[in-house]
Amino acid sequence: MQKTKTLLITSILILTSLFSGCAPEKKELYIYNWSDYINESLVKRFEDENNCKIILDYFDSNETMYAKLKAGAAGYDIVFPSGYMVNVMEKEGLLLKLDHTKIPNLKNLDEKYTPFSLDENQEVSVPYMISNTGIGYLKSKAGDNFEPSWNIFANSKHRGRMTMLNDMREAIGAALKYLGYSINTTNIMELESAKKVLIGWKHNLAKFEADQYKNGLVSQEFYFSQGYSGDIYQVMSENKDIGYAIPKEGTTLASDNMVILKTAKNTELAYKFINFMLDGKVAAENIEYIYYLAPNKEAYQYLSDEIKGNPAILMPDEILKKCEAMSDLGEKNELYSKIWDEVKAAK
Ligand code: SPD
């Protein structure tokens, strides 16, 4: 009788603790990424396989993300900066030095693209996606003889119907490319010329914006938008009139990367997540969904013909030659910030 009573009390205690919130809580992983930059079914799969919860937060430029972290935003485990921003964050001591034994799928990385990441040996970052920047446009507005050039933004006929990225390196970079200069120049004369061009273009823009512009193309509010390759391809199925082109003057190439912050609370889970994203099949599913290129040799065999034949994703050499990767300009970065402030303030 005593035994039955003890068993009953123990069972009641177990049940009470389960329903009173004492059950072990799920581990959490906080990820800070660009918007529309991950296949969320993969996030769900990782959560299920690892019995954890992923909390996603989004940014629209490297500078916004960096400013938020510097202003004290804590709690993120994994962040997705572009190559030049990895350098900046590394110099500031924000990044965890990576233990490669915890990321065996690093072997899948495609060495053709790893130099673009600027951290070629993955000391603090792992390449995630390669993208280029171009012009998303409405074919019906561009006409049959459209010759893609950054100078489309000088065309006052489309005033108020065009946007450029709210991203200082991308917007100034477009003006520099138009003038035939490097997107990494620190030459004051070249930067001043680019500023004048960009202010001229600004008069015809609806706005500088880096997130919703693609929906403006779908709704036909915007006719021409400077945009990221995959973002434009993501919305093409919603409006067949949308095209994407790389301007004849050339453009920027970005390698966005996964990093673990030194302040991360759950580094083990962060390593697991990075390794998961580097799995060949997972990377292929991600590419198919977001239309960017994961530089992953194992993934290519699983890609559809549509993706394989898309020159904005698996870029042929003649397109790659037109692209330039952004460097970290160190203290000279200030030159760009100053020009960007002047462009923003210009009437
Ligand atoms: N929606 C995701 C866009 C990310 C593209 N890469 C950003 C590169 C910035 N130079």
CSV table of C-alpha atoms and ligand atoms in Angstrom, one decimal:
chain,number,residue,atom,x,y,z
A,1,MET,CA,0.0,0.0,0.0
A,2,GLN,CA,2.8,2.3,1.0
A,3,LYS,CA,4.6,1.5,-2.3
A,4,THR,CA,1.4,2.4,-4.3
A,5,LYS,CA,1.1,5.6,-2.4
A,6,THR,CA,4.7,6.6,-3.1
A,7,LEU,CA,4.3,5.8,-6.8
A,8,LEU,CA,1.2,7.9,-7.0
A,9,ILE,CA,2.9,10.9,-5.3
A,10,THR,CA,5.9,10.6,-7.6
A,11,SER,CA,3.7,10.5,-10.7
A,12,ILE,CA,1.8,13.5,-9.6
A,13,LEU,CA,5.1,15.4,-9.0
A,14,ILE,CA,6.4,14.5,-12.4
A,15,LEU,CA,3.1,15.6,-14.1
A,16,THR,CA,3.0,18.8,-12.1
A,17,SER,CA,6.5,19.7,-13.0
A,18,LEU,CA,5.9,19.1,-16.7
A,19,PHE,CA,2.8,21.3,-16.7
A,20,SER,CA,4.3,24.0,-14.5
A,21,GLY,CA,7.0,25.0,-17.0
A,22,CYS,CA,9.9,23.0,-15.5
A,23,ALA,CA,10.3,20.9,-18.6
A,24,PRO,CA,13.7,21.4,-20.2
A,25,GLU,CA,13.4,24.4,-22.5
A,26,LYS,CA,14.4,24.2,-26.2
A,27,LYS,CA,17.9,25.6,-27.0
A,28,GLU,CA,17.7,28.9,-29.0
A,29,LEU,CA,19.8,30.2,-31.8
A,30,TYR,CA,19.6,33.8,-32.7
A,31,ILE,CA,20.4,34.6,-36.4
A,32,TYR,CA,20.8,38.1,-37.9
A,33,ASN,CA,20.6,37.8,-41.7
A,34,TRP,CA,19.7,39.8,-44.8
A,35,SER,CA,16.0,39.6,-45.6
A,36,ASP,CA,14.8,37.0,-48.1
A,37,TYR,CA,18.1,35.2,-47.9
A,38,ILE,CA,17.3,31.8,-46.6
A,39,ASN,CA,14.9,29.0,-47.4
A,40,GLU,CA,12.8,28.9,-44.2
A,41,SER,CA,11.8,25.3,-44.7
A,42,LEU,CA,15.5,24.5,-44.0
A,43,VAL,CA,15.3,26.5,-40.8
A,44,LYS,CA,12.4,24.4,-39.8
A,45,ARG,CA,14.2,21.2,-40.7
A,46,PHE,CA,17.2,22.3,-38.6
A,47,GLU,CA,14.9,23.1,-35.7
A,48,ASP,CA,13.2,19.7,-35.9
A,49,GLU,CA,16.5,17.7,-36.2
A,50,ASN,CA,18.1,19.6,-33.3
A,51,ASN,CA,15.1,20.1,-31.1
A,52,CYS,CA,15.8,23.8,-31.0
A,53,LYS,CA,14.2,27.2,-31.8
A,54,ILE,CA,15.8,29.6,-34.3
A,55,ILE,CA,15.0,33.3,-34.0
A,56,LEU,CA,15.6,35.2,-37.2
A,57,ASP,CA,16.1,38.9,-37.4
A,58,TYR,CA,16.9,40.9,-40.6
A,59,PHE,CA,19.0,43.8,-41.8
A,60,ASP,CA,19.2,45.6,-45.1
A,61,SER,CA,22.8,46.7,-45.3
A,62,ASN,CA,26.2,45.8,-43.8
A,63,GLU,CA,26.4,49.2,-42.3
A,64,THR,CA,23.0,49.0,-40.6
A,65,MET,CA,23.9,45.6,-39.1
A,66,TYR,CA,27.3,46.8,-37.9
A,67,ALA,CA,25.9,50.0,-36.4
A,68,LYS,CA,23.3,47.9,-34.5
A,69,LEU,CA,26.0,45.6,-33.1
A,70,LYS,CA,28.3,48.5,-32.2
A,71,ALA,CA,25.4,50.2,-30.4
A,72,GLY,CA,25.2,47.2,-28.1
A,73,ALA,CA,22.7,44.9,-29.7
A,74,ALA,CA,23.6,41.6,-28.0
A,75,GLY,CA,22.2,38.2,-28.2
A,76,TYR,CA,22.9,37.2,-31.8
A,77,ASP,CA,24.8,34.0,-32.4
A,78,ILE,CA,25.3,34.0,-36.1
A,79,VAL,CA,25.5,37.0,-38.5
A,80,PHE,CA,25.8,37.2,-42.3
A,81,PRO,CA,28.2,40.1,-43.2
A,82,SER,CA,29.7,40.6,-46.7
A,83,GLY,CA,33.5,40.0,-47.1
A,84,TYR,CA,34.7,43.5,-46.5
A,85,MET,CA,32.5,43.8,-43.4
A,86,VAL,CA,33.9,40.5,-42.0
A,87,ASN,CA,37.3,42.3,-42.1
A,88,VAL,CA,35.9,45.3,-40.2
A,89,MET,CA,34.2,43.1,-37.6
A,90,GLU,CA,37.3,41.0,-37.2
A,91,LYS,CA,39.5,44.1,-36.6
A,92,GLU,CA,37.0,45.1,-33.9
A,93,GLY,CA,37.4,41.8,-32.2
A,94,LEU,CA,33.7,40.8,-32.7
A,95,LEU,CA,34.3,37.4,-34.3
A,96,LEU,CA,34.9,33.9,-32.9
A,97,LYS,CA,38.0,32.2,-34.4
A,98,LEU,CA,36.5,29.1,-36.0
A,99,ASP,CA,37.2,25.5,-35.0
A,100,HIS,CA,37.3,23.7,-38.3
A,101,THR,CA,36.8,20.3,-36.6
A,102,LYS,CA,33.3,21.4,-35.9
A,103,ILE,CA,32.5,22.2,-39.5
A,104,PRO,CA,33.4,19.0,-41.5
A,105,ASN,CA,31.3,20.2,-44.5
A,106,LEU,CA,33.9,23.0,-45.1
A,107,LYS,CA,35.3,20.4,-47.6
A,108,ASN,CA,32.3,21.2,-49.9
A,109,LEU,CA,33.3,24.8,-50.5
A,110,ASP,CA,34.1,25.7,-54.1
A,111,GLU,CA,37.6,27.1,-54.1
A,112,LYS,CA,36.8,29.1,-57.3
A,113,TYR,CA,34.8,31.5,-55.1
A,114,THR,CA,36.5,31.4,-51.7
A,115,PRO,CA,38.9,34.3,-52.6
A,116,PHE,CA,36.0,36.6,-52.9
A,117,SER,CA,35.2,36.2,-49.2
A,118,LEU,CA,38.5,38.0,-48.2
A,119,ASP,CA,39.0,35.3,-45.5
A,120,GLU,CA,40.3,32.7,-47.7
A,121,ASN,CA,41.1,30.1,-45.1
A,122,GLN,CA,37.8,30.6,-43.2
A,123,GLU,CA,39.5,31.7,-40.0
A,124,VAL,CA,36.5,33.6,-38.8
A,125,SER,CA,33.9,33.3,-41.6
A,126,VAL,CA,32.4,30.8,-43.9
A,127,PRO,CA,31.2,31.7,-47.4
A,128,TYR,CA,27.4,31.6,-47.7
A,129,MET,CA,26.2,33.1,-51.0
A,130,ILE,CA,27.7,34.9,-53.9
A,131,SER,CA,25.7,37.6,-55.5
A,132,ASN,CA,26.1,40.4,-58.0
A,133,THR,CA,24.2,43.7,-58.2
A,134,GLY,CA,22.4,44.8,-61.3
A,135,ILE,CA,19.3,46.5,-62.6
A,136,GLY,CA,15.9,44.9,-62.2
A,137,TYR,CA,13.6,46.4,-64.8
A,138,LEU,CA,10.2,46.2,-66.5
A,139,LYS,CA,10.8,45.0,-70.1
A,140,SER,CA,7.7,46.9,-71.3
A,141,LYS,CA,9.3,50.2,-70.1
A,142,ALA,CA,12.9,49.4,-71.2
A,143,GLY,CA,11.9,48.6,-74.7
A,144,ASP,CA,13.5,46.1,-77.1
A,145,ASN,CA,16.8,48.1,-77.6
A,146,PHE,CA,17.6,48.4,-73.8
A,147,GLU,CA,21.3,48.6,-73.4
A,148,PRO,CA,21.8,48.1,-69.6
A,149,SER,CA,23.8,51.0,-68.2
A,150,TRP,CA,24.0,52.5,-64.8
A,151,ASN,CA,23.2,55.8,-66.5
A,152,ILE,CA,19.6,54.7,-66.9
A,153,PHE,CA,19.1,56.6,-63.6
A,154,ALA,CA,20.0,59.8,-65.4
A,155,ASN,CA,16.9,59.4,-67.6
A,156,SER,CA,14.4,62.0,-66.3
A,157,LYS,CA,11.6,60.3,-68.4
A,158,HIS,CA,11.4,57.7,-65.6
A,159,ARG,CA,11.6,60.3,-62.7
A,160,GLY,CA,10.0,58.9,-59.6
A,161,ARG,CA,9.8,55.4,-61.0
A,162,MET,CA,13.4,54.3,-60.2
A,163,THR,CA,15.2,53.2,-57.0
A,164,MET,CA,18.7,52.6,-56.0
A,165,LEU,CA,20.0,50.6,-53.0
A,166,ASN,CA,20.2,52.3,-49.7
A,167,ASP,CA,23.7,50.9,-49.3
A,168,MET,CA,26.5,53.4,-49.6
A,169,ARG,CA,29.1,51.1,-51.1
A,170,GLU,CA,26.6,49.8,-53.7
A,171,ALA,CA,25.2,53.2,-54.7
A,172,ILE,CA,28.5,55.0,-54.9
A,173,GLY,CA,30.0,51.8,-56.5
A,174,ALA,CA,27.4,52.1,-59.3
A,175,ALA,CA,28.5,55.7,-60.0
A,176,LEU,CA,32.1,54.7,-59.9
A,177,LYS,CA,31.6,51.9,-62.3
A,178,TYR,CA,29.7,54.2,-64.6
A,179,LEU,CA,32.7,56.5,-64.7
A,180,GLY,CA,35.1,53.6,-65.3
A,181,TYR,CA,36.6,53.6,-61.8
A,182,SER,CA,37.2,50.9,-59.3
A,183,ILE,CA,34.5,50.4,-56.6
A,184,ASN,CA,37.3,50.4,-54.1
A,185,THR,CA,39.0,53.6,-55.1
A,186,THR,CA,40.2,56.0,-52.5
A,187,ASN,CA,41.1,58.7,-55.0
A,188,ILE,CA,39.4,61.9,-53.9
A,189,MET,CA,38.9,63.2,-57.4
A,190,GLU,CA,37.2,60.0,-58.6
A,191,LEU,CA,35.0,59.9,-55.5
A,192,GLU,CA,34.0,63.5,-56.0
A,193,SER,CA,33.0,62.8,-59.6
A,194,ALA,CA,31.0,59.8,-58.5
A,195,LYS,CA,29.2,62.0,-55.9
A,196,LYS,CA,28.2,64.5,-58.6
A,197,VAL,CA,26.9,61.7,-60.8
A,198,LEU,CA,25.0,60.1,-57.9
A,199,ILE,CA,23.4,63.4,-56.9
A,200,GLY,CA,22.3,63.8,-60.5
A,201,TRP,CA,20.7,60.4,-60.5
A,202,LYS,CA,19.1,61.0,-57.1
A,203,HIS,CA,16.9,63.7,-58.6
A,204,ASN,CA,15.2,61.0,-60.7
A,205,LEU,CA,14.8,58.4,-58.0
A,206,ALA,CA,11.8,57.6,-55.9
A,207,LYS,CA,14.1,56.6,-53.1
A,208,PHE,CA,17.1,54.8,-51.9
A,209,GLU,CA,15.8,51.5,-50.6
A,210,ALA,CA,17.2,48.0,-50.2
A,211,ASP,CA,14.3,45.7,-49.3
A,212,GLN,CA,10.9,46.4,-50.7
A,213,TYR,CA,12.0,47.7,-54.2
A,214,LYS,CA,11.5,44.3,-55.7
A,215,ASN,CA,7.8,44.4,-54.7
A,216,GLY,CA,7.6,47.8,-56.4
A,217,LEU,CA,8.8,46.1,-59.6
A,218,VAL,CA,6.1,43.4,-59.2
A,219,SER,CA,3.3,46.1,-58.7
A,220,GLN,CA,4.9,48.1,-61.6
A,221,GLU,CA,5.3,51.1,-59.3
A,222,PHE,CA,9.0,51.1,-60.2
A,223,TYR,CA,10.4,50.6,-63.7
A,224,PHE,CA,14.1,50.4,-62.9
A,225,SER,CA,15.7,49.4,-59.6
A,226,GLN,CA,19.3,48.8,-58.7
A,227,GLY,CA,19.0,45.4,-56.9
A,228,TYR,CA,20.7,42.2,-55.8
A,229,SER,CA,20.5,39.4,-58.4
A,230,GLY,CA,18.7,36.8,-56.4
A,231,ASP,CA,16.2,39.3,-55.0
A,232,ILE,CA,15.1,40.2,-58.5
A,233,TYR,CA,14.9,36.6,-59.6
A,234,GLN,CA,12.8,35.8,-56.6
A,235,VAL,CA,10.0,38.0,-57.8
A,236,MET,CA,10.2,37.3,-61.5
A,237,SER,CA,7.5,34.5,-61.3
A,238,GLU,CA,5.1,37.1,-59.9
A,239,ASN,CA,5.4,39.4,-62.9
A,240,LYS,CA,6.7,38.1,-66.3
A,241,ASP,CA,7.5,41.7,-67.3
A,242,ILE,CA,10.5,41.8,-64.9
A,243,GLY,CA,14.0,41.4,-66.3
A,244,TYR,CA,17.5,41.6,-64.7
A,245,ALA,CA,20.6,42.9,-66.4
A,246,ILE,CA,24.2,43.6,-65.4
A,247,PRO,CA,25.2,47.0,-66.7
A,248,LYS,CA,27.8,47.1,-69.5
A,249,GLU,CA,30.1,49.2,-67.3
A,250,GLY,CA,30.4,46.3,-64.8
A,251,THR,CA,29.2,45.9,-61.2
A,252,THR,CA,29.9,44.6,-57.7
A,253,LEU,CA,30.3,41.0,-56.6
A,254,ALA,CA,29.5,40.2,-53.0
A,255,SER,CA,30.4,37.1,-51.0
A,256,ASP,CA,28.2,37.1,-47.9
A,257,ASN,CA,29.4,34.9,-45.1
A,258,MET,CA,28.3,33.2,-41.9
A,259,VAL,CA,30.2,34.3,-38.7
A,260,ILE,CA,29.8,33.4,-35.1
A,261,LEU,CA,30.0,36.3,-32.7
A,262,LYS,CA,32.3,36.1,-29.7
A,263,THR,CA,29.4,37.0,-27.5
A,264,ALA,CA,27.3,34.0,-28.9
A,265,LYS,CA,25.5,32.2,-26.2
A,266,ASN,CA,25.2,28.9,-28.1
A,267,THR,CA,28.3,28.3,-30.1
A,268,GLU,CA,27.8,24.5,-30.3
A,269,LEU,CA,24.5,25.0,-32.0
A,270,ALA,CA,25.9,27.8,-34.2
A,271,TYR,CA,28.6,25.4,-35.5
A,272,LYS,CA,25.9,22.8,-36.2
A,273,PHE,CA,23.9,25.3,-38.1
A,274,ILE,CA,26.8,26.4,-40.2
A,275,ASN,CA,27.7,22.8,-41.0
A,276,PHE,CA,24.1,22.0,-41.9
A,277,MET,CA,24.0,24.9,-44.4
A,278,LEU,CA,27.2,23.6,-46.0
A,279,ASP,CA,25.6,20.2,-46.7
A,280,GLY,CA,25.4,19.7,-50.5
A,281,LYS,CA,21.7,18.9,-50.7
A,282,VAL,CA,20.8,21.6,-48.2
A,283,ALA,CA,22.8,24.2,-50.0
A,284,ALA,CA,21.1,23.1,-53.3
A,285,GLU,CA,17.7,23.5,-51.8
A,286,ASN,CA,18.7,27.0,-50.5
A,287,ILE,CA,20.0,28.0,-54.0
A,288,GLU,CA,16.8,26.8,-55.7
A,289,TYR,CA,14.7,28.9,-53.3
A,290,ILE,CA,16.6,32.2,-53.0
A,291,TYR,CA,18.3,32.3,-56.4
A,292,TYR,CA,21.8,33.1,-55.1
A,293,LEU,CA,24.9,30.9,-55.5
A,294,ALA,CA,26.1,28.9,-52.5
A,295,PRO,CA,29.7,28.2,-53.4
A,296,ASN,CA,29.4,24.5,-52.7
A,297,LYS,CA,30.8,21.9,-55.0
A,298,GLU,CA,28.6,19.2,-53.6
A,299,ALA,CA,25.4,21.2,-54.3
A,300,TYR,CA,25.8,21.8,-58.0
A,301,GLN,CA,24.8,18.2,-59.0
A,302,TYR,CA,21.4,18.7,-57.4
A,303,LEU,CA,20.5,21.9,-59.1
A,304,SER,CA,17.7,22.2,-61.7
A,305,ASP,CA,18.5,23.1,-65.3
A,306,GLU,CA,16.8,26.4,-64.8
A,307,ILE,CA,19.2,27.4,-62.1
A,308,LYS,CA,22.3,25.9,-63.8
A,309,GLY,CA,21.5,27.9,-66.9
A,310,ASN,CA,20.9,31.2,-65.1
A,311,PRO,CA,23.9,33.5,-65.8
A,312,ALA,CA,23.2,35.6,-62.7
A,313,ILE,CA,23.6,32.6,-60.5
A,314,LEU,CA,26.3,30.3,-62.0
A,315,MET,CA,28.1,33.2,-63.6
A,316,PRO,CA,30.0,32.4,-66.7
A,317,ASP,CA,33.5,33.9,-66.9
A,318,GLU,CA,32.5,36.8,-69.1
A,319,ILE,CA,30.1,38.0,-66.4
A,320,LEU,CA,32.5,37.3,-63.6
A,321,LYS,CA,35.1,39.4,-65.4
A,322,LYS,CA,32.7,42.4,-65.3
A,323,CYS,CA,32.3,42.1,-61.5
A,324,GLU,CA,34.6,43.5,-58.8
A,325,ALA,CA,34.6,42.4,-55.2
A,326,MET,CA,34.4,45.1,-52.4
A,327,SER,CA,37.5,45.5,-50.2
A,328,ASP,CA,37.7,46.7,-46.7
A,329,LEU,CA,39.0,50.2,-47.1
A,330,GLY,CA,40.1,50.6,-43.5
A,331,GLU,CA,40.2,54.3,-42.4
A,332,LYS,CA,39.5,55.4,-45.9
A,333,ASN,CA,36.0,54.0,-45.5
A,334,GLU,CA,35.3,57.4,-44.0
A,335,LEU,CA,35.6,58.9,-47.4
A,336,TYR,CA,32.6,56.9,-48.6
A,337,SER,CA,30.6,57.7,-45.4
A,338,LYS,CA,31.2,61.4,-46.0
A,339,ILE,CA,30.1,61.3,-49.6
A,340,TRP,CA,27.1,59.2,-48.8
A,341,ASP,CA,26.0,61.8,-46.2
A,342,GLU,CA,26.4,64.5,-48.8
A,343,VAL,CA,24.4,62.6,-51.4
A,344,LYS,CA,21.6,62.0,-48.8
A,345,ALA,CA,21.6,65.7,-47.8
A,346,ALA,CA,21.7,67.0,-51.4
A,347,LYS,CA,18.5,68.9,-52.6
B,1,SPD,N1,18.2,39.9,-49.8
B,1,SPD,C1,19.6,39.5,-49.7
B,1,SPD,C2,20.5,40.4,-50.4
B,1,SPD,C3,22.0,40.1,-50.0
B,1,SPD,C4,22.9,40.5,-51.1
B,1,SPD,N2,24.2,40.7,-50.7
B,1,SPD,C5,24.5,41.9,-50.2
B,1,SPD,C6,25.8,42.5,-50.8
B,1,SPD,C7,26.0,43.9,-50.3
B,1,SPD,N3,27.1,44.5,-50.9
